[in-house]
Amino acid sequence: MRHDHITSARQLSREDIEAVLDRASELAADPSAVANRHEGALLGLLFFEPSTRTKMSFSAAMKRLGGDIVDMGPVDSSSVKKGESLADTVRVVEGYADALVLRHPSEGAAEMASEFVDVPLINAGDGAGQHPTQTLLDLYTIRENAGLDDVSIGIMGDLKYGRTVHSLAHALTNFDVSQHFISPESLQLPRKVRYDLHQEGSEVKEHTDPEAILPSLDVLYVTRIQRERFPDESEYRKVAGEYQIDAESLSVAKDDLAVMHPLPRVDEIAYDVDETANANYFEQAHNGVPVRMALLDLLLGGDQ
Amino acid sequence: MRHDHITSARQLSREDIEAVLDRASELAADPSAVANRHEGALLGLLFFEPSTRTKMSFSAAMKRLGGDIVDMGPVDSSSVKKGESLADTVRVVEGYADALVLRHPSEGAAEMASEFVDVPLINAGDGAGQHPTQTLLDLYTIRENAGLDDVSIGIMGDLKYGRTVHSLAHALTNFDVSQHFISPESLQLPRKVRYDLHQEGSEVKEHTDPEAILPSLDVLYVTRIQRERFPDESEYRKVAGEYQIDAESLSVAKDDLAVMHPLPRVDEIAYDVDETANANYFEQAHNGVPVRMALLDLLLGGDQ
Amino acid sequence: MRHDHITSARQLSREDIEAVLDRASELAADPSAVANRHEGALLGLLFFEPSTRTKMSFSAAMKRLGGDIVDMGPVDSSSVKKGESLADTVRVVEGYADALVLRHPSEGAAEMASEFVDVPLINAGDGAGQHPTQTLLDLYTIRENAGLDDVSIGIMGDLKYGRTVHSLAHALTNFDVSQHFISPESLQLPRKVRYDLHQEGSEVKEHTDPEAILPSLDVLYVTRIQRERFPDESEYRKVAGEYQIDAESLSVAKDDLAVMHPLPRVDEIAYDVDETANANYFEQAHNGVPVRMALLDLLLGGDQ
């Protein structure tokens, strides 16, 4: 992999993706082999927006590699409040670390910031933009469960506003995957995304009825339908209920269907699904560690 | 010690307690012997409420063992704000760490959370509930100063609402300790706690006058009397003044009386006590490190 | 260097300063030589006020030495809110760490706190008071660029309220430096500081016109002119514009003029200066790491 910065999943070729996922598999199988690999290396964490799982799993990943973190902390307790530009902040902080992770509310922030620094910078979410390590851990989880060849994946819920979904759908066009988009009509894929997938040679199969397509799926990727997208509560309830998964609704699915979710969930996956063998969303979150270890290892010099 | 999780001091037998305190003594005597003992191990910190000493001393303990922490950070900068259930949060975070420490405002939170995770979970305070590592460091401090056999301990201040006090009093029933409860009448032990101590075979000796009992004590454990418990300021002042300890009031005490306090203090122990040999509250806070080291060591596999 | 605590740049002799700067040069040249030097040592971070660069660079410095940090975190998520005195807080926290770094809004806080602790304490800024590691990294940056003998330094901007500037100017009296103070009349050095510099045998040369003095300078140290110091906006704009540096204004300067700034900047240095060889402010911020490494190393026992 020859990238200085990882700002978007779109910059990653199939070969890049496979290099990360292969390395992640190795690291997951034998983490102790790399326990001191990056001893002394520091990862700078710049989170301008709240985060639990992304920040904690980047921290865990760096520490599992033998390195450590230097954390800016919450914006309220940083001098960012004094009005410093993002470009200045990253130019200062690159002097404190060997690589940077940036989450920022503005789309394009990571791309812009990456132009000012010499150390590798990873985008950990830029508003409505990209969150490439989420996409990589999603791909990793799909591959571990169902493979990435000749596989049928349903993506369900809010397909209109879901950044995670757009990025995953685009990345999946690199593989021999049949993608099914399941949502109420009001929350279907934006025209732009649909066009984009067509351009990549992917057929966009849209569904409004989960039950009809569920039996054929190998993976079901569920996302939250947000209340605030609906003009009134009753309309929201009707739609949300229809796209909620519970243990009973899985009775028509393949035995080894993998149910995924980027988390946090509210009620789009009922708690009784947690006890089924289909539940893969916690494992998916946990996969953030080996995937981020792999990416950091490759960026910090994995060939040494 | 055979516990997966430490959610309450009440689950600990006399043997469990002594195992932790013995290990803590060893670690305090020779911390360098364990400096790399848990290298590579990660402790997940989930503090849903403010904390200085508990969080910092867990961090120090884990690092003194050669391990490291992965910190959720303040709730405001985590995605907990997005409405994720505690059960989901701990199930995600257990994938990032080898053990978890949880502080939460709701009584019972740690017990509930422990049912969802496979890694050891330690309760660092659950509202009006339990805070077992505080109890352990209190016991350790008492043992270091006066022993836990044939010893006379006074517990003074707010005995009605003080979680720390109830937990300590219960734990002390495992030992040959004479407990004296010193408080204004309005802040005496709740009936439930008194009954509980009777059940454990402990005699509950209550006092309203500190001076009368002070000369016979080996340990005096002071807690804060909170202003908000009183209907009017003048009533509070009268009571608080009576239960305040200063250097002069110690003149009637045994020379080696150990004065303890869970901290923070406001004015229930005057600053002139700090300079006396009786002051043990800062040492008590410092003991949080070897005690938490010992507990972590036992939970993470101290027999290896 | 024989100091237990570093609370003020004023306590440091020329020999002390040179010991720190010499050690910093060594560490900057070969950081790997000290990668495990302070393994197992813990630095307690007590930041009662927001900070990005100071806190992150102390963290990086300690970790680059093989040590680790124990962070109190933001005041809002600490029990400091419960009304504990600073003296009590530091006495508790010294039990968790081998050295402490304190930032506090009250002038004199670090000096006071240092009287209560046995471990070394470093002042990381106490309101309008001192920030000695900022002064040391400023001196280091000047020495690396222009030396500290027979050198001409301009200090420009808000000289009335700038803590950084007063401390640097005082420290420079230890060296063979010609100091030029460039500011609007309303923001000139306070009488007290001017008197202080005279006492140290330093000539105070004041200028209101940057262009006139710029050609003779080896170093130009720029600070921000704060809007809130002016009664009206138009007055502020006129002054701020006059004391703004851009690439064009540097055309009259020496080729190797080093432009410095304690950061964050707003618009007192235009972005086009960043691309010039004169820009030294990011390097200056980065120098915080080797300088703090050197200081920590000396305090924690650099002779071992």
GROMACS .gro file of C-alpha atoms in nm, chain B residues 97-200:
model
  104
  401ALA     CA    1  -0.959  -0.409   2.672
  402ASP     CA    2  -0.865  -0.700   2.897
  403ALA     CA    3  -1.060  -0.570   3.196
  404LEU     CA    4  -1.306  -0.288   3.260
  405VAL     CA    5  -1.357  -0.032   3.536
  406LEU     CA    6  -1.703   0.122   3.553
  407ARG     CA    7  -1.834   0.422   3.744
  408HIS     CA    8  -2.199   0.501   3.686
  409PRO     CA    9  -2.460   0.715   3.862
  410SER     CA   10  -2.718   0.434   3.883
  411GLU     CA   11  -2.717   0.187   4.171
  412GLY     CA   12  -2.683  -0.164   4.034
  413ALA     CA   13  -2.524  -0.050   3.707
  414ALA     CA   14  -2.202  -0.247   3.758
  415GLU     CA   15  -2.382  -0.565   3.858
  416MET     CA   16  -2.603  -0.541   3.549
  417ALA     CA   17  -2.314  -0.454   3.318
  418SER     CA   18  -2.107  -0.745   3.449
  419GLU     CA   19  -2.365  -0.988   3.318
  420PHE     CA   20  -2.296  -0.879   2.963
  421VAL     CA   21  -1.918  -0.904   2.950
  422ASP     CA   22  -1.660  -1.180   2.951
  423VAL     CA   23  -1.365  -0.970   3.068
  424PRO     CA   24  -1.337  -0.888   3.441
  425LEU     CA   25  -1.534  -0.579   3.542
  426ILE     CA   26  -1.465  -0.373   3.853
  427ASN     CA   27  -1.725  -0.143   4.004
  428ALA     CA   28  -1.570   0.199   4.074
  429GLY     CA   29  -1.888   0.337   4.229
  430ASP     CA   30  -2.252   0.298   4.129
  431GLY     CA   31  -2.444   0.590   4.278
  432ALA     CA   32  -2.578   0.508   4.622
  433GLY     CA   33  -2.456   0.150   4.576
  434GLN     CA   34  -2.109   0.004   4.613
  435HIS     CA   35  -1.749   0.117   4.565
  436PRO     CA   36  -1.556  -0.196   4.660
  437THR     CA   37  -1.203  -0.072   4.588
  438GLN     CA   38  -1.263   0.220   4.827
  439THR     CA   39  -1.356  -0.034   5.095
  440LEU     CA   40  -1.047  -0.240   5.019
  441LEU     CA   41  -0.812   0.056   5.044
  442ASP     CA   42  -0.982   0.161   5.369
  443LEU     CA   43  -0.927  -0.189   5.509
  444TYR     CA   44  -0.569  -0.188   5.387
  445THR     CA   45  -0.501   0.145   5.557
  446ILE     CA   46  -0.657   0.027   5.882
  447ARG     CA   47  -0.453  -0.293   5.871
  448GLU     CA   48  -0.128  -0.110   5.801
  449ASN     CA   49  -0.187   0.127   6.092
  450ALA     CA   50  -0.365  -0.071   6.360
  451GLY     CA   51  -0.416  -0.423   6.232
  452LEU     CA   52  -0.757  -0.581   6.185
  453ASP     CA   53  -0.766  -0.783   6.506
  454ASP     CA   54  -0.861  -0.657   6.848
  455VAL     CA   55  -0.887  -0.302   6.724
  456SER     CA   56  -1.130  -0.022   6.808
  457ILE     CA   57  -1.255   0.189   6.518
  458GLY     CA   58  -1.467   0.502   6.530
  459ILE     CA   59  -1.665   0.600   6.222
  460MET     CA   60  -1.783   0.957   6.243
  461GLY     CA   61  -1.989   1.208   6.051
  462ASP     CA   62  -2.275   1.143   5.810
  463LEU     CA   63  -2.358   0.780   5.881
  464LYS     CA   64  -2.703   0.803   5.729
  465TYR     CA   65  -2.620   0.876   5.366
  466GLY     CA   66  -2.255   0.774   5.347
  467ARG     CA   67  -2.215   0.484   5.102
  468THR     CA   68  -1.848   0.450   5.192
  469VAL     CA   69  -1.930   0.408   5.557
  470HIS     CA   70  -2.197   0.142   5.510
  471SER     CA   71  -1.972  -0.063   5.292
  472LEU     CA   72  -1.674  -0.034   5.526
  473ALA     CA   73  -1.883  -0.117   5.834
  474HIS     CA   74  -2.013  -0.430   5.665
  475ALA     CA   75  -1.667  -0.539   5.554
  476LEU     CA   76  -1.531  -0.488   5.906
  477THR     CA   77  -1.773  -0.751   6.039
  478ASN     CA   78  -1.534  -1.006   5.888
  479PHE     CA   79  -1.272  -0.906   6.143
  480ASP     CA   80  -1.232  -0.883   6.519
  481VAL     CA   81  -1.309  -0.514   6.528
  482SER     CA   82  -1.507  -0.306   6.776
  483GLN     CA   83  -1.700  -0.048   6.571
  484HIS     CA   84  -1.816   0.284   6.719
  485PHE     CA   85  -2.056   0.499   6.520
  486ILE     CA   86  -2.032   0.867   6.607
  487SER     CA   87  -2.284   1.111   6.461
  488PRO     CA   88  -2.559   1.358   6.542
  489GLU     CA   89  -2.887   1.179   6.599
  490SER     CA   90  -3.030   1.297   6.271
  491LEU     CA   91  -2.746   1.131   6.078
  492GLN     CA   92  -2.727   0.793   6.253
  493LEU     CA   93  -2.696   0.467   6.064
  494PRO     CA   94  -3.012   0.373   5.876
  495ARG     CA   95  -3.215   0.097   6.038
  496LYS     CA   96  -3.141  -0.129   5.743
  497VAL     CA   97  -2.765  -0.100   5.789
  498ARG     CA   98  -2.790  -0.145   6.165
  499TYR     CA   99  -2.996  -0.459   6.115
  500ASP     CA  100  -2.750  -0.582   5.858
  501LEU     CA  101  -2.457  -0.541   6.098
  502HIS     CA  102  -2.650  -0.721   6.375
  503GLN     CA  103  -2.713  -1.008   6.135
  504GLU     CA  104  -2.340  -1.037   6.077
   0.00000   0.00000   0.00000
